[in-house]
Amino acid sequence: MRKLVYYVAVTLDGFIAAEDGTFDGFIFEGDHMAGINAEYPDTLPTQFRSALGLSDAPNRHFDTVLMGRHTYQVPGGLPSPYAHLRQFVVSSSLIDTPPDVAVIRQDVVGRVRELKEEDGLDIWLCGGGKLAAELLPLIDTLLLKIHPVVFGRGIPLFDGKADITTFARTNAQLFESGVSFMTYERS
């Protein structure tokens, strides 16, 4: 069975984006970028993969990406941001997507259960916080890029009612940039 992996950048105070959905406060330069991009080239938008010479890099961990509408429609976003992956957007209102972006309109939990039972690489939940809270019972792994910054307010890592869930830290990488890359598996 494939895993649902919530892989996201987060601030010290637990936000994945500012209130307006932007993430300009995160650190995009430093030793963490090369290390994380080398291990997870599949999580780079397709146009960045090309710019970094990784367009031919095989998907190492994920073949499917799942995102909420706000994550998909991030300011300055692309209509098909992860063309190298199967793309799913959860939305009841989104109507105009390219053919390679599927929209899940209802029974999100049921559809994600079906995706997890398919053959293939893991499923990347790349945001947002409301979707993560709804899918928390199905999340197997947390991959958190913890940036040494405080937003004070914004979109929380889990935005909504969620039951207490325990994860065990299975890996930790610390970078000179101050970013920590933490891996947690469901206990």
C-alpha positions as a printed NumPy array, in Angstrom:
array([[  0.   ,   0.   ,   0.   ],
       [  1.23 ,   3.451,  -0.897],
       [  1.785,   6.035,   1.811],
       [  0.221,   9.453,   2.06 ],
       [  3.108,  11.797,   2.854],
       [  2.541,  15.378,   3.998],
       [  5.695,  17.089,   2.724],
       [  5.689,  20.818,   3.366],
       [  7.695,  23.808,   4.555],
       [  6.644,  25.16 ,   7.933],
       [  7.638,  28.045,  10.19 ],
       [  8.755,  27.709,  13.791],
       [  5.264,  28.766,  14.838],
       [  3.54 ,  26.152,  12.674],
       [  2.444,  28.022,   9.534],
       [  2.789,  26.736,   5.969],
       [  2.021,  30.117,   4.374],
       [  1.194,  33.695,   5.229],
       [ -2.45 ,  34.737,   5.577],
       [ -2.607,  35.629,   1.876],
       [ -1.274,  32.206,   0.86 ],
       [  2.21 ,  33.401,  -0.049],
       [  5.4  ,  31.945,   1.384],
       [  7.921,  34.693,   0.727],
       [  9.277,  34.462,   4.28 ],
       [ 10.763,  30.996,   3.724],
       [ 14.47 ,  30.611,   2.972],
       [ 15.06 ,  29.691,  -0.675],
       [ 18.849,  29.893,  -0.654],
       [ 21.319,  27.842,   1.322],
       [ 22.722,  24.369,   1.737],
       [ 19.31 ,  22.866,   2.489],
       [ 18.108,  23.533,  -1.065],
       [ 20.67 ,  21.319,  -2.804],
       [ 20.343,  18.544,  -0.238],
       [ 16.559,  18.401,  -0.267],
       [ 16.23 ,  18.911,  -4.035],
       [ 18.672,  16.076,  -4.71 ],
       [ 16.648,  13.689,  -2.558],
       [ 13.182,  14.921,  -3.58 ],
       [ 13.409,  16.177,  -7.196],
       [  9.837,  14.957,  -7.71 ],
       [  8.558,  17.775,  -5.439],
       [  9.924,  20.56 ,  -7.603],
       [  7.507,  22.218, -10.03 ],
       [  8.134,  20.941, -13.54 ],
       [  9.475,  24.28 , -14.815],
       [ 12.028,  24.447, -11.966],
       [ 13.167,  20.897, -12.636],
       [ 14.046,  21.985, -16.171],
       [ 15.842,  25.124, -14.971],
       [ 17.916,  23.06 , -12.524],
       [ 18.776,  20.403, -15.106],
       [ 16.583,  17.827, -13.367],
       [ 13.929,  17.401, -16.052],
       [ 15.121,  13.845, -16.714],
       [ 15.501,  12.981, -13.031],
       [ 13.273,  10.027, -12.162],
       [ 10.583,  10.434,  -9.54 ],
       [ 12.209,   8.892,  -6.477],
       [  9.431,   9.026,  -3.914],
       [  6.157,  10.246,  -5.448],
       [  4.152,   9.674,  -8.606],
       [  1.011,  11.488,  -7.392],
       [  0.46 ,  14.915,  -5.866],
       [ -2.613,  16.007,  -3.919],
       [ -3.316,  19.645,  -3.129],
       [ -6.09 ,  21.885,  -1.94 ],
       [ -7.494,  24.599,  -4.191],
       [ -5.572,  27.422,  -2.51 ],
       [ -2.297,  25.521,  -2.836],
       [ -3.052,  24.834,  -6.495],
       [ -4.016,  28.468,  -7.117],
       [ -1.105,  30.005,  -5.202],
       [ -0.37 ,  33.517,  -6.521],
       [  1.843,  33.219,  -9.586],
       [  1.078,  29.514,  -9.868],
       [  0.988,  27.416, -13.005],
       [ -2.054,  25.62 , -14.464],
       [ -0.169,  22.287, -14.362],
       [  2.588,  22.79 , -11.768],
       [  3.654,  19.151, -11.426],
       [  3.187,  17.751, -14.935],
       [  5.673,  14.954, -14.112],
       [  3.194,  13.623, -11.475],
       [ -0.484,  12.628, -11.454],
       [ -2.099,  15.812, -10.141],
       [ -5.232,  16.   ,  -7.998],
       [ -6.827,  19.165,  -6.626],
       [ -9.499,  19.001,  -3.928],
       [-12.161,  21.627,  -4.6  ],
       [-15.913,  21.959,  -4.84 ],
       [-15.7  ,  25.163,  -6.886],
       [-12.714,  24.831,  -9.244],
       [-13.907,  24.457, -12.837],
       [-11.081,  25.357, -15.207],
       [ -8.131,  22.951, -15.042],
       [ -6.008,  21.38 , -17.765],
       [ -6.713,  17.732, -18.675],
       [ -3.758,  16.474, -16.59 ],
       [ -5.138,  18.024, -13.366],
       [ -8.027,  16.01 , -11.89 ],
       [-10.442,  17.648,  -9.459],
       [-11.791,  15.733,  -6.455],
       [-15.109,  17.339,  -5.555],
       [-16.531,  15.005,  -2.898],
       [-15.639,  12.09 ,  -0.626],
       [-12.01 ,  13.186,  -0.402],
       [-11.181,  10.609,   2.27 ],
       [-12.687,   7.802,   0.194],
       [-10.835,   8.878,  -2.957],
       [ -7.509,   9.136,  -1.12 ],
       [ -8.051,   5.658,   0.345],
       [ -8.514,   4.398,  -3.223],
       [ -5.335,   6.162,  -4.362],
       [ -3.384,   4.63 ,  -1.475],
       [ -4.464,   1.142,  -2.565],
       [ -3.178,   1.597,  -6.12 ],
       [  0.258,   0.375,  -7.153],
       [  2.97 ,   2.964,  -7.485],
       [  5.117,   5.371,  -5.555],
       [  3.827,   7.321,  -2.551],
       [  1.29 ,  10.165,  -2.667],
       [  2.533,  13.654,  -1.87 ],
       [  0.129,  15.858,   0.056],
       [  1.657,  19.272,  -0.613],
       [ -0.999,  21.429,   1.06 ],
       [ -3.012,  23.031,   2.332],
       [ -3.711,  23.064,   5.997],
       [ -7.473,  22.441,   5.792],
       [ -6.947,  19.422,   3.544],
       [ -4.212,  18.109,   5.848],
       [ -6.54 ,  18.342,   8.859],
       [ -9.251,  16.447,   6.967],
       [ -6.803,  13.769,   5.834],
       [ -4.874,  13.45 ,   9.102],
       [ -6.266,   9.935,   9.775],
       [ -4.741,   8.814,   6.443],
       [ -1.356,  10.565,   6.713],
       [  1.429,   8.031,   7.189],
       [  4.476,  10.306,   7.113],
       [  5.284,  13.951,   7.816],
       [  8.272,  15.458,   5.998],
       [  8.705,  18.917,   7.479],
       [ 11.148,  21.54 ,   6.25 ],
       [ 11.216,  23.674,   9.388],
       [ 12.42 ,  27.191,   8.591],
       [ 13.893,  29.416,  11.315],
       [ 11.27 ,  32.101,  10.849],
       [  8.117,  33.162,  12.683],
       [  5.109,  34.417,  10.691],
       [  2.942,  35.227,  13.724],
       [ -0.19 ,  34.29 ,  11.802],
       [ -1.053,  32.542,   8.576],
       [ -2.209,  29.151,   7.326],
       [ -1.519,  26.492,   9.969],
       [  0.078,  23.124,   9.254],
       [ -3.263,  21.549,  10.238],
       [ -6.123,  24.015,   9.852],
       [ -9.255,  22.542,  11.397],
       [-10.504,  19.968,  13.818],
       [ -8.077,  17.111,  14.135],
       [ -7.831,  14.323,  16.666],
       [ -4.654,  13.874,  18.679],
       [ -2.333,  11.791,  16.53 ],
       [  1.119,  10.595,  17.499],
       [  4.086,  10.432,  15.143],
       [  7.616,   9.225,  15.886],
       [ 10.645,  11.1  ,  14.582],
       [ 12.61 ,   8.777,  12.318],
       [ 15.144,  11.171,  10.804],
       [ 16.524,  14.664,  11.327],
       [ 18.801,  16.711,   9.107],
       [ 20.148,  20.077,  10.212],
       [ 21.501,  22.544,   7.686],
       [ 23.827,  25.536,   8.06 ],
       [ 21.028,  27.711,   6.628],
       [ 19.088,  27.06 ,   9.847],
       [ 16.51 ,  24.86 ,   8.132],
       [ 15.78 ,  21.508,   9.746],
       [ 14.398,  18.64 ,   7.677],
       [ 12.436,  16.308,   9.941],
       [ 10.792,  12.981,   9.137],
       [  7.991,  11.601,  11.304],
       [  6.167,   8.292,  10.836],
       [  2.755,   7.5  ,  12.286],
       [  3.255,   5.692,  15.591]])
